[in-house]
Short mmCIF file of C-alpha atoms in Angstrom, two decimals:
data_model
loop_
_atom_site.label_atom_id
_atom_site.label_comp_id
_atom_site.label_asym_id
_atom_site.label_seq_id
_atom_site.Cartn_x
_atom_site.Cartn_y
_atom_site.Cartn_z
CA UNK A 143 0.00 0.00 0.00
CA UNK A 144 1.32 3.42 -0.98
CA UNK A 145 0.27 6.94 -0.07
CA UNK A 146 0.04 9.17 -3.14
CA UNK A 147 -1.45 12.50 -4.20
CA UNK A 148 -4.76 12.91 -5.99
CA UNK A 149 -2.77 13.94 -9.06
CA UNK A 150 -0.77 10.71 -8.88
CA UNK A 151 -4.01 8.76 -8.55
CA UNK A 152 -5.37 10.34 -11.72
CA UNK A 153 -2.31 9.06 -13.62
CA UNK A 154 -3.06 5.48 -12.53
CA UNK A 155 -6.23 5.43 -14.63
CA UNK A 156 -5.60 4.32 -18.20
CA UNK A 157 -7.67 4.75 -21.35
CA UNK A 158 -10.51 2.26 -21.97
CA UNK A 159 -10.50 1.05 -18.37
CA UNK A 160 -13.66 0.44 -16.34
CA UNK A 161 -13.71 2.81 -13.37
CA UNK A 162 -16.17 2.39 -10.50
CA UNK A 163 -16.73 5.38 -8.22
CA UNK A 164 -18.18 5.25 -4.71
CA UNK A 165 -20.69 7.59 -3.15
CA UNK A 166 -24.16 8.96 -3.45
CA UNK A 167 -25.90 12.13 -4.54
CA UNK A 168 -24.49 15.42 -3.34
CA UNK A 169 -20.99 14.38 -2.35
CA UNK A 170 -21.69 11.66 0.21
CA UNK A 171 -18.56 9.44 0.19
CA UNK A 172 -17.48 10.73 -3.24
CA UNK A 173 -13.66 10.85 -3.77
CA UNK A 174 -13.99 14.34 -5.21
CA UNK A 175 -10.31 15.32 -5.12
CA UNK A 176 -9.38 12.38 -7.36
CA UNK A 177 -12.25 13.07 -9.78
CA UNK A 178 -11.17 16.71 -10.10
CA UNK A 179 -7.61 15.65 -10.91
CA UNK A 180 -8.85 13.17 -13.52
CA UNK A 181 -10.70 15.98 -15.28
CA UNK A 182 -7.64 18.25 -15.07
CA UNK A 183 -5.44 15.54 -16.57
CA UNK A 184 -7.87 14.99 -19.44
CA UNK A 185 -8.08 18.69 -20.20
CA UNK A 186 -4.28 19.01 -20.06
CA UNK A 187 -3.24 15.77 -21.78
CA UNK A 188 -6.33 14.33 -23.43
CA UNK A 189 -5.99 11.27 -21.19
CA UNK A 190 -7.48 8.97 -20.06
CA UNK A 191 -9.93 8.37 -22.90
CA UNK A 192 -12.94 6.14 -23.60
CA UNK A 193 -13.52 5.09 -20.01
CA UNK A 194 -16.38 2.91 -18.87
CA UNK A 195 -17.78 4.83 -15.90
CA UNK A 196 -19.75 2.91 -13.27
CA UNK A 197 -21.45 4.42 -10.23
CA UNK A 198 -24.32 2.88 -8.28
CA UNK A 199 -26.34 6.08 -7.98
CA UNK A 200 -26.18 9.65 -9.25
CA UNK A 201 -23.10 11.63 -8.19
CA UNK A 202 -22.79 15.39 -8.31
CA UNK A 203 -23.91 18.83 -7.22
CA UNK A 204 -25.91 19.20 -10.47
CA UNK A 205 -23.27 21.63 -11.69
CA UNK A 206 -19.53 20.91 -11.90
CA UNK A 207 -18.73 18.22 -9.32
CA UNK A 208 -19.01 14.46 -9.20
CA UNK A 209 -19.57 12.75 -12.52
CA UNK A 210 -19.67 16.16 -14.23
CA UNK A 211 -15.85 15.96 -14.22
CA UNK A 212 -16.15 13.27 -16.91
CA UNK A 213 -18.57 15.09 -19.20
CA UNK A 214 -16.10 15.82 -21.98
CA UNK A 215 -16.29 14.27 -25.43
CA UNK A 216 -13.85 11.39 -25.68
CA UNK A 217 -13.30 10.99 -21.94
CA UNK A 218 -15.91 8.27 -21.50
CA UNK A 219 -17.48 5.85 -23.95
CA UNK A 220 -19.92 4.07 -21.64
CA UNK A 221 -21.92 5.03 -18.54
CA UNK A 222 -23.52 2.42 -16.26
CA UNK A 223 -25.47 3.91 -13.38
CA UNK A 224 -28.95 4.08 -11.90
CA UNK A 225 -29.37 7.85 -12.21
CA UNK A 226 -28.08 10.79 -14.22
CA UNK A 227 -30.05 13.55 -12.51
CA UNK A 228 -27.17 14.62 -10.23
CA UNK A 229 -24.93 15.26 -13.24
CA UNK A 230 -27.13 17.04 -15.80
CA UNK A 231 -24.19 17.52 -18.19
CA UNK A 232 -24.26 13.76 -18.79
CA UNK A 233 -27.86 13.81 -20.03
CA UNK A 234 -27.26 15.47 -23.43
CA UNK A 235 -24.32 13.13 -24.00
CA UNK A 236 -26.76 10.21 -23.76
CA UNK A 237 -29.55 11.94 -25.69
CA UNK A 238 -27.18 12.84 -28.52
CA UNK A 239 -25.66 9.33 -28.52
CA UNK A 240 -22.19 10.61 -27.67
CA UNK A 241 -21.86 7.81 -25.10
CA UNK A 242 -23.29 4.35 -24.54
CA UNK A 243 -25.73 4.99 -21.72
CA UNK A 244 -27.35 2.36 -19.48
CA UNK A 245 -29.50 3.00 -16.41
CA UNK A 246 -30.09 -0.07 -14.24
CA UNK A 247 -31.77 -0.33 -10.81
CA UNK A 248 -29.68 1.03 -7.94
CA UNK A 249 -30.18 -2.11 -5.91
CA UNK A 250 -28.94 -4.25 -8.79
CA UNK A 251 -25.71 -2.24 -9.12
CA UNK A 252 -25.28 -2.26 -5.35
CA UNK A 253 -25.86 -5.99 -4.91
CA UNK A 254 -23.93 -7.14 -7.98
CA UNK A 255 -20.67 -5.89 -6.45
CA UNK A 256 -20.88 -8.86 -4.08
CA UNK A 257 -21.50 -11.28 -6.93
CA UNK A 258 -18.51 -9.93 -8.84
CA UNK A 259 -16.41 -10.16 -5.68
CA UNK A 260 -17.37 -13.82 -5.27
CA UNK A 261 -16.91 -14.73 -8.94
CA UNK A 262 -20.56 -15.60 -9.44
CA UNK A 263 -22.19 -15.34 -12.89
CA UNK A 264 -23.98 -12.09 -12.10
CA UNK A 265 -27.07 -11.14 -10.09
CA UNK A 266 -30.22 -13.24 -10.54
CA UNK A 267 -33.33 -11.39 -9.36
CA UNK A 268 -36.92 -10.57 -10.26
CA UNK A 269 -36.21 -6.86 -9.87
CA UNK A 270 -36.85 -5.15 -13.19
CA UNK A 271 -39.20 -7.71 -14.72
CA UNK A 272 -41.77 -6.04 -17.01
CA UNK A 273 -40.05 -2.64 -16.77
CA UNK A 274 -37.81 -0.86 -19.26
CA UNK A 275 -34.77 -2.75 -17.93
CA UNK A 276 -36.36 -6.07 -18.96
CA UNK A 277 -34.58 -7.19 -22.17
CA UNK A 278 -38.02 -7.65 -23.77
CA UNK A 279 -38.34 -3.87 -23.50
CA UNK A 280 -35.21 -1.63 -23.61
CA UNK A 281 -32.82 -3.62 -21.44
CA UNK A 282 -31.88 -0.47 -19.53
CA UNK A 283 -30.53 1.28 -22.64
CA UNK A 284 -30.74 5.06 -22.90
CA UNK A 285 -28.79 5.67 -26.13
CA UNK A 286 -28.77 3.95 -29.56
CA UNK A 287 -25.08 3.00 -29.34
CA UNK A 288 -25.71 1.02 -26.13
CA UNK A 289 -26.01 -2.26 -28.01
CA UNK A 290 -24.55 -4.79 -25.57
CA UNK A 291 -27.01 -6.88 -23.58
CA UNK A 292 -26.32 -6.28 -19.89
CA UNK A 293 -29.47 -8.13 -18.81
CA UNK A 294 -30.93 -11.46 -19.89
CA UNK A 295 -34.20 -13.24 -19.20
CA UNK A 296 -34.01 -16.65 -17.53
CA UNK A 297 -36.53 -19.30 -16.51
CA UNK A 298 -35.83 -21.22 -13.30
CA UNK A 299 -38.32 -23.84 -12.08
CA UNK A 300 -40.94 -22.35 -14.38
CA UNK A 301 -40.51 -18.78 -13.08
CA UNK A 302 -39.08 -15.77 -14.92
CA UNK A 303 -35.93 -14.14 -13.56
CA UNK A 304 -33.47 -11.55 -14.80
CA UNK A 305 -29.71 -12.12 -14.81
CA UNK A 306 -27.67 -8.95 -14.68
CA UNK A 307 -24.27 -9.78 -16.12
CA UNK A 308 -21.07 -9.03 -14.19
CA UNK A 309 -18.88 -6.22 -15.52
CA UNK A 310 -15.14 -5.54 -15.20
CA UNK A 311 -13.79 -3.09 -12.60
CA UNK A 312 -10.24 -2.09 -13.47
CA UNK A 313 -10.06 0.80 -11.01
CA UNK A 314 -12.14 1.42 -7.90
CA UNK A 315 -12.16 4.98 -6.54
CA UNK A 316 -13.49 4.85 -2.98
CA UNK A 317 -13.65 7.06 0.10
CA UNK A 318 -13.37 6.83 3.87
CA UNK A 319 -12.56 9.07 6.82
CA UNK A 320 -9.39 7.66 8.39
CA UNK A 321 -6.76 5.22 7.20
CA UNK A 322 -3.80 3.76 9.05
CA UNK A 323 -0.35 3.10 7.65
CA UNK A 324 -1.42 -0.37 6.49
CA UNK A 325 -4.35 0.96 4.47
CA UNK A 326 -7.14 -0.06 6.85
CA UNK A 327 -9.97 2.44 6.34
CA UNK A 328 -12.68 3.58 8.74
CA UNK A 329 -15.74 5.69 7.92
CA UNK A 330 -16.69 7.32 11.22
CA UNK A 331 -17.12 10.78 9.70
CA UNK A 332 -19.03 9.72 6.59
CA UNK A 333 -22.72 10.25 5.98
CA UNK A 334 -23.24 6.67 4.73
CA UNK A 335 -21.39 3.39 4.01
CA UNK A 336 -22.52 2.52 0.49
CA UNK A 337 -20.80 -0.45 -1.18
CA UNK A 338 -17.19 0.26 -0.11
CA UNK A 339 -16.19 -3.23 1.04
CA UNK A 340 -17.94 -5.10 -1.79
CA UNK A 341 -16.54 -2.79 -4.47
CA UNK A 342 -13.00 -3.14 -3.13
CA UNK A 343 -13.37 -6.94 -3.04
CA UNK A 344 -14.82 -7.02 -6.57
CA UNK A 345 -12.02 -4.89 -7.98
CA UNK A 346 -9.33 -6.90 -6.18
CA UNK A 347 -10.72 -10.21 -7.46
CA UNK A 348 -10.42 -8.95 -11.04
CA UNK A 349 -6.86 -7.80 -10.56
CA UNK A 350 -7.81 -4.13 -10.53
CA UNK A 351 -6.45 -1.18 -8.58
CA UNK A 352 -8.18 0.07 -5.43
CA UNK A 353 -7.60 3.73 -4.55
CA UNK A 354 -9.17 5.22 -1.41
CA UNK A 355 -9.42 8.91 -0.58
CA UNK A 356 -9.45 9.71 3.16
CA UNK A 357 -9.35 12.82 5.32
CA UNK A 358 -6.56 11.77 7.71
CA UNK A 359 -3.87 9.20 8.42
CA UNK A 360 -3.44 7.26 11.67
CA UNK A 361 -0.54 5.29 13.08
CA UNK A 362 -0.45 1.57 12.34
CA UNK A 363 -2.47 -0.49 14.83
CA UNK A 364 -4.40 2.41 16.36
CA UNK A 365 -7.74 2.08 14.60
CA UNK A 366 -10.49 0.10 16.38
CA UNK A 367 -10.61 -3.18 14.41
CA UNK A 368 -14.41 -3.32 14.35
CA UNK A 369 -14.53 0.18 12.87
CA UNK A 370 -12.56 -0.83 9.78
CA UNK A 371 -14.85 -0.88 6.73
CA UNK A 372 -12.19 -1.53 4.06
CA UNK A 373 -9.35 -3.82 5.22
CA UNK A 374 -5.87 -2.79 4.17
CA UNK A 375 -5.36 -6.06 2.27
CA UNK A 376 -7.77 -4.68 -0.36
CA UNK A 377 -6.21 -1.22 -0.70
CA UNK A 378 -3.45 -0.42 -3.19
CA UNK A 379 -3.21 3.35 -2.77
CA UNK A 380 -4.34 6.03 -0.32
CA UNK A 381 -4.95 9.68 -1.11
CA UNK A 382 -5.02 11.87 2.00
CA UNK A 383 -7.20 14.96 1.45
CA UNK A 384 -7.36 17.08 4.65
CA UNK A 385 -9.99 19.40 3.13
CA UNK A 386 -12.40 16.54 2.40
CA UNK A 387 -15.98 17.65 3.05
CA UNK A 388 -18.69 15.38 4.37
CA UNK A 389 -20.97 16.40 1.49
CA UNK A 390 -20.73 19.07 -1.18
CA UNK A 391 -23.04 21.36 0.82
CA UNK A 392 -21.95 20.50 4.37
CA UNK A 393 -18.44 20.70 5.78
CA UNK A 394 -19.36 18.38 8.65
CA UNK A 395 -22.50 17.54 10.59
CA UNK A 396 -22.12 15.25 13.61
CA UNK A 397 -25.78 14.26 13.19
CA UNK A 398 -25.06 12.96 9.67
CA UNK A 399 -22.23 10.87 11.10
CA UNK A 400 -24.53 9.47 13.80
CA UNK A 401 -22.58 11.12 16.63
CA UNK A 402 -25.62 12.86 18.10
CA UNK A 403 -29.34 13.32 17.70
CA UNK A 404 -30.78 16.73 17.01
CA UNK A 405 -34.03 18.04 18.57
CA UNK A 406 -36.95 17.57 16.21
CA UNK A 407 -37.47 21.34 16.24
CA UNK A 408 -34.31 21.59 14.15
CA UNK A 409 -35.97 19.62 11.35
CA UNK A 410 -37.48 22.50 9.40
CA UNK A 411 -41.21 22.29 8.61
CA UNK A 412 -42.16 22.36 4.96
CA UNK A 413 -43.48 25.67 3.63
CA UNK A 414 -47.25 25.60 3.20
CA UNK A 415 -47.78 24.76 -0.47
CA UNK A 416 -49.24 22.07 -2.70
CA UNK A 417 -46.09 19.99 -2.04
CA UNK A 418 -46.82 20.01 1.68
CA UNK A 419 -50.45 19.09 1.07
CA UNK A 420 -49.32 16.09 -0.99
CA UNK A 421 -46.78 15.01 1.64
CA UNK A 422 -49.43 15.34 4.36
CA UNK A 423 -51.99 13.26 2.48
CA UNK A 424 -49.40 10.60 1.76
CA UNK A 425 -48.44 10.56 5.46
CA UNK A 426 -52.06 9.77 6.32
CA UNK A 427 -51.46 6.28 4.88
CA UNK A 428 -48.96 5.57 7.67
CA UNK A 429 -49.94 3.12 10.42
CA UNK A 430 -48.06 2.49 13.69
CA UNK A 431 -44.92 0.41 13.32
CA UNK A 432 -44.87 0.55 9.53
CA UNK A 433 -41.45 0.15 7.92
CA UNK A 434 -41.37 2.80 5.20
CA UNK A 435 -39.13 4.06 2.44
CA UNK A 436 -39.05 7.67 1.36
CA UNK A 437 -38.03 8.16 -2.25
CA UNK A 438 -36.88 11.31 -4.01
CA UNK A 439 -38.95 14.36 -4.85
CA UNK A 440 -42.06 15.32 -2.94
CA UNK A 441 -41.95 12.11 -0.90
CA UNK A 442 -38.82 13.25 0.96
CA UNK A 443 -41.03 15.87 2.62
CA UNK A 444 -42.91 13.17 4.52
CA UNK A 445 -40.14 13.04 7.13
CA UNK A 446 -40.57 16.78 7.78
CA UNK A 447 -44.34 16.31 8.04
CA UNK A 448 -43.87 13.38 10.42
CA UNK A 449 -41.56 15.47 12.62
CA UNK A 450 -43.93 18.44 12.65
CA UNK A 451 -46.88 16.20 13.50
CA UNK A 452 -44.93 14.38 16.23
CA UNK A 453 -45.35 10.94 14.66
CA UNK A 454 -41.76 10.31 13.66
CA UNK A 455 -41.25 7.94 16.58
CA UNK A 456 -44.38 5.94 15.64
CA UNK A 457 -42.96 4.73 12.34
CA UNK A 458 -39.68 3.41 10.94
CA UNK A 459 -38.38 5.41 8.02
CA UNK A 460 -35.63 3.99 5.85
CA UNK A 461 -33.86 4.89 2.64
CA UNK A 462 -31.88 2.95 0.08
CA UNK A 463 -28.52 4.26 1.30
CA UNK A 464 -28.87 2.00 4.35
CA UNK A 465 -30.53 4.14 7.04
CA UNK A 466 -33.04 2.61 9.44
CA UNK A 467 -35.08 4.94 11.63
CA UNK A 468 -34.78 8.68 12.09
CA UNK A 469 -35.54 11.28 9.45
CA UNK A 470 -34.11 11.05 5.92
CA UNK A 471 -33.04 14.50 4.76
CA UNK A 472 -34.42 16.60 1.93
CA UNK A 473 -32.68 19.15 -0.29
CA UNK A 474 -29.01 19.28 -1.22
CA UNK A 475 -28.01 16.64 1.36
CA UNK A 476 -30.80 14.25 0.41
CA UNK A 477 -29.60 10.67 0.76
CA UNK A 478 -28.43 10.90 4.32
CA UNK A 479 -30.48 11.03 7.54
CA UNK A 480 -30.53 12.34 11.08
CA UNK A 481 -31.49 10.64 14.35
CA UNK A 482 -31.24 7.21 12.74
CA UNK A 483 -31.13 3.97 14.74
CA UNK A 484 -28.86 1.97 12.46
CA UNK A 485 -26.87 2.22 9.25
CA UNK A 486 -26.10 -0.84 7.13
CA UNK A 487 -24.17 -1.27 3.91
CA UNK A 488 -26.43 -0.50 0.94
CA UNK A 489 -26.44 -4.03 -0.56
CA UNK A 490 -27.97 -5.38 2.65
CA UNK A 491 -30.66 -2.70 2.65
CA UNK A 492 -31.64 -3.77 -0.85
CA UNK A 493 -31.73 -7.40 0.26
CA UNK A 494 -34.30 -6.31 2.83
CA UNK A 495 -36.26 -4.33 0.26
CA UNK A 496 -36.20 -7.08 -2.38
CA UNK A 497 -37.34 -9.58 0.23
CA UNK A 498 -40.54 -7.63 0.84
CA UNK A 499 -39.44 -5.92 4.06
CA UNK A 500 -41.14 -2.62 3.27
CA UNK A 501 -44.70 -2.11 4.42
CA UNK A 502 -45.14 1.21 2.60
CA UNK A 503 -43.01 2.98 0.01
CA UNK A 504 -43.52 6.67 -0.70
CA UNK A 505 -42.28 7.46 -4.19
CA UNK A 506 -42.74 10.09 -6.88
CA UNK A 507 -44.15 9.88 -10.39
CA UNK A 508 -43.57 11.82 -13.60
CA UNK A 509 -46.03 10.12 -15.96
CA UNK A 510 -48.89 7.65 -15.41
CA UNK A 511 -50.81 5.74 -18.08
CA UNK A 512 -54.39 4.38 -17.97
CA UNK A 513 -53.25 1.05 -16.47
CA UNK A 514 -51.37 2.75 -13.64
CA UNK A 515 -47.91 2.09 -15.10
CA UNK A 516 -45.45 4.77 -13.97
CA UNK A 517 -42.56 6.45 -15.74
CA UNK A 518 -39.94 8.35 -13.76
CA UNK A 519 -36.88 7.46 -15.81
CA UNK A 520 -37.13 9.25 -19.16
CA UNK A 521 -39.52 11.85 -20.54
CA UNK A 522 -39.16 14.59 -23.10
CA UNK A 523 -35.54 15.72 -23.28
CA UNK A 524 -34.67 14.49 -19.79
CA UNK A 525 -33.10 11.19 -18.74
CA UNK A 526 -33.40 10.90 -14.98
CA UNK A 527 -32.76 7.20 -14.45
CA UNK A 528 -34.45 5.13 -11.75
CA UNK A 529 -32.24 5.12 -8.66
CA UNK A 530 -33.72 2.63 -6.23
CA UNK A 531 -37.24 3.13 -7.56
CA UNK A 532 -37.66 -0.28 -9.21
CA UNK A 533 -36.32 -2.29 -6.25
CA UNK A 534 -38.60 -0.38 -3.90
CA UNK A 535 -41.80 -0.07 -5.93
CA UNK A 536 -41.73 -3.66 -7.17
CA UNK A 537 -41.30 -5.22 -3.74
CA UNK A 538 -43.11 -3.02 -1.19
CA UNK A 539 -46.49 -4.21 0.04
CA UNK A 540 -48.05 -0.78 -0.63
CA UNK A 541 -46.72 2.02 -2.81
CA UNK A 542 -47.91 5.61 -2.47
CA UNK A 543 -46.89 7.61 -5.54
CA UNK A 544 -46.86 11.37 -4.93
CA UNK A 545 -46.71 14.32 -7.27
CA UNK A 546 -48.51 17.42 -8.46
CA UNK A 547 -51.38 16.71 -10.83
CA UNK A 548 -49.80 18.76 -13.62
CA UNK A 549 -46.32 20.23 -13.97
CA UNK A 550 -44.74 23.42 -15.24
CA UNK A 551 -46.16 26.64 -13.79
CA UNK A 552 -48.90 25.19 -11.59
CA UNK A 553 -50.21 27.80 -9.14
CA UNK A 554 -52.69 27.08 -6.35
CA UNK A 555 -54.40 28.85 -3.47
CA UNK A 556 -55.89 27.55 -0.22
CA UNK A 557 -58.85 29.27 1.40
CA UNK A 558 -60.79 28.02 4.41
CA UNK A 559 -59.85 24.40 3.89
CA UNK A 560 -60.53 24.46 0.15
CA UNK A 561 -58.21 24.26 -2.88
CA UNK A 562 -58.36 26.61 -5.85
CA UNK A 563 -56.34 26.26 -9.07
CA UNK A 564 -55.05 29.70 -10.08
CA UNK A 565 -53.02 28.56 -13.07
CA UNK A 566 -52.86 25.08 -14.52
CA UNK A 567 -49.50 23.41 -15.18
CA UNK A 568 -48.36 23.27 -18.81
CA UNK A 569 -47.57 19.55 -18.81
CA UNK A 570 -49.96 16.70 -18.22
CA UNK A 571 -48.81 13.76 -16.12
CA UNK A 572 -51.71 11.39 -16.68
CA UNK A 573 -51.21 10.53 -20.34
CA UNK A 574 -52.24 7.86 -22.82
CA UNK A 575 -48.81 6.35 -23.36
CA UNK A 576 -45.60 6.64 -21.33
CA UNK A 577 -42.09 6.54 -22.77
CA UNK A 578 -40.64 3.98 -20.36
CA UNK A 579 -42.20 1.69 -17.76
CA UNK A 580 -40.48 2.14 -14.41
CA UNK A 581 -43.35 0.54 -12.46
CA UNK A 582 -45.64 -2.07 -13.95
CA UNK A 583 -49.01 -1.86 -12.21
CA UNK A 584 -50.34 -5.02 -13.88
CA UNK A 585 -47.42 -7.11 -12.62
CA UNK A 586 -47.73 -5.58 -9.14
CA UNK A 587 -51.46 -6.26 -9.04
CA UNK A 588 -50.91 -9.89 -9.96
CA UNK A 589 -48.66 -10.15 -6.92
CA UNK A 590 -51.30 -8.63 -4.64
CA UNK A 591 -49.53 -5.30 -4.14
CA UNK A 592 -51.36 -2.00 -3.65
CA UNK A 593 -50.64 1.29 -5.45
CA UNK A 594 -52.11 4.72 -4.65
CA UNK A 595 -51.51 8.02 -6.46
CA UNK A 596 -51.63 11.20 -4.36
CA UNK A 597 -51.85 14.67 -5.88
CA UNK A 598 -52.88 18.04 -4.44
CA UNK A 599 -56.40 17.71 -5.91
CA UNK A 600 -57.16 14.01 -6.42
CA UNK A 601 -56.29 10.49 -5.32
CA UNK A 602 -56.32 7.42 -7.57
CA UNK A 603 -55.74 3.73 -7.02
CA UNK A 604 -54.55 1.05 -9.42
CA UNK A 605 -57.13 -1.67 -10.06
CA UNK A 606 -57.34 -4.61 -12.43
CA UNK A 607 -59.35 -2.39 -14.74
CA UNK A 608 -56.96 0.56 -14.58
CA UNK A 609 -56.87 3.78 -12.56
CA UNK A 610 -59.80 4.67 -10.33
CA UNK A 611 -60.46 8.15 -8.89
CA UNK A 612 -61.59 7.80 -5.28
CA UNK A 613 -60.91 11.12 -3.51
CA UNK A 614 -60.96 14.79 -4.54
CA UNK A 615 -60.06 18.04 -2.82
CA UNK A 616 -62.71 20.39 -1.46
CA UNK A 617 -63.29 23.18 -3.97
CA UNK A 618 -62.30 21.05 -6.97
CA UNK A 619 -64.67 20.29 -9.84
CA UNK A 620 -64.07 16.78 -11.14
CA UNK A 621 -64.77 17.55 -14.81
CA UNK A 622 -63.11 20.99 -14.97
CA UNK A 623 -60.09 20.49 -12.73
CA UNK A 624 -59.31 16.77 -13.09
CA UNK A 625 -60.76 14.94 -16.10
CA UNK A 626 -60.17 17.86 -18.47
CA UNK A 627 -56.44 17.59 -17.78
CA UNK A 628 -56.04 13.85 -18.34
CA UNK A 629 -55.48 12.08 -21.68
CA UNK A 630 -57.80 9.30 -20.57
CA UNK A 631 -60.88 8.92 -18.42
CA UNK A 632 -60.34 6.87 -15.25
CA UNK A 633 -63.14 5.02 -13.56
CA UNK A 634 -64.73 6.94 -10.68
CA UNK A 635 -65.48 5.28 -7.36
CA UNK A 636 -69.14 5.04 -6.47
CA UNK A 637 -68.32 6.41 -3.02
CA UNK A 638 -66.10 9.28 -4.21
CA UNK A 639 -64.86 11.09 -1.09
CA UNK A 640 -63.56 14.54 -0.23
CA UNK A 641 -59.99 14.93 0.97
CA UNK A 642 -59.67 15.99 4.62
CA UNK A 643 -59.99 19.79 4.78
CA UNK A 644 -57.23 19.94 7.42
CA UNK A 645 -54.80 19.25 4.59
CA UNK A 646 -55.50 22.69 3.17
CA UNK A 647 -54.97 24.68 6.37
CA UNK A 648 -51.51 25.90 7.47
CA UNK A 649 -51.62 24.70 11.08
CA UNK A 650 -50.54 21.14 12.03
CA UNK A 651 -53.21 18.54 11.32
CA UNK A 652 -53.00 16.51 14.51
CA UNK A 653 -52.02 13.33 12.69
CA UNK A 654 -50.72 11.83 15.93
CA UNK A 655 -54.30 11.26 17.09
CA UNK A 656 -55.19 9.37 13.93
CA UNK A 657 -52.01 7.32 14.08
CA UNK A 658 -52.71 6.37 17.69
CA UNK A 659 -56.15 5.06 16.71
CA UNK A 660 -54.93 3.12 13.68
CA UNK A 661 -54.29 -0.60 13.80
CA UNK A 662 -50.57 -1.48 14.01
CA UNK A 663 -49.02 -2.92 10.87
CA UNK A 664 -49.40 -6.70 10.87
CA UNK A 665 -46.49 -8.44 9.18
#
């Protein structure tokens, strides 16, 4: 094991190699100093070229950091990830076919690191069946030049499965907090664990190079053995970066590192808007003891609603980065959590999700078709990817999809517990045909799973016959404000109900009383 500079590390990456980068979202566990030096080397020397870039989830500040360092023509030839949204500069490269672009489920990319490490023939799972990653649809491809089949359909004992094929990892760029002189790495200051150990093992098995960026160096034999997340036997090089930040937005938060719990008053309430109304109505589906997942978008606001309503301790919130309990964060540091009870490596969290461990998943939607199929991955000129959406939505017992009814300029007003639409959004979300299937409502229904759709003005549920409208906001006219802005006509429940008028008032709703009366979740 050698200690080198970030500049030295950048010169260890050769053209046409497969490079896997650790981390999540806005700088959580991202080896940013090394990525910056790789970009500098390419701009100075034109090297390395034609890399295959692999990262489990989106990485970046949506401007210049993270994967944005690689967004130069010729620097990469292939991208394998679950999400591009954190590095918008990568999206036109895929749309214009300047790279081979694949988006696969986050859980698949997380779990397959263990299969590669063990020399197994890939990951065999049902996750992704009947979605756009199914080879009978697009096979996860997002650009015409992405011609290789990374996924294949299998039949085992009469049941359909998907096999995600293993991929090479020539260089692994990882991150921790402290390393000793033998290369043992701990992560006490990090906001999450990710796939550090499995990625290092996978790279080592294939004869690759493991480079770990850390904040500080400790004397040999002084690190607590149980705190070591990456053993030194797997590490080839260390880069010590004293200015390493916990995330792009936050220098260091002890609550992110699990060192302390913050008073719930420090979790800022959501501003009163249609987004808060949607988060509130979604939160009304919570029952005591439910194990929940909060996805991206509006659904992240449910933790703030739960804190404001004093029900956070009645439920168990989780996210795909490995947090159990507490309050997953929103905004620029989304992906981490505060006041959590436990943090596990991401592959194990996805094992729990894939095994049906979630009672309720709160997710977002971009487009919905008449059957209740959902698209969040690609629409118009935007490739978002799926993150952990497919693992979560396909395996949770109940899924609550949340989003505004229309998008692009929607303006609303709330008066005396009633909703009024001031200006309609320019873009419809309930359309006749969606571009990609990220959630297959028919497949979910066959498995006995429940799907609800929550908007600021209406609630729908997926049925065998398609979407059914079953709840509307006070002040809303069904024909004028709902059906007129859909490409199809859903069925309407015979007992169509009004949404609770407390949703449309700024003061807390008193959800704790309702939660206390609800039946505990029976597993």
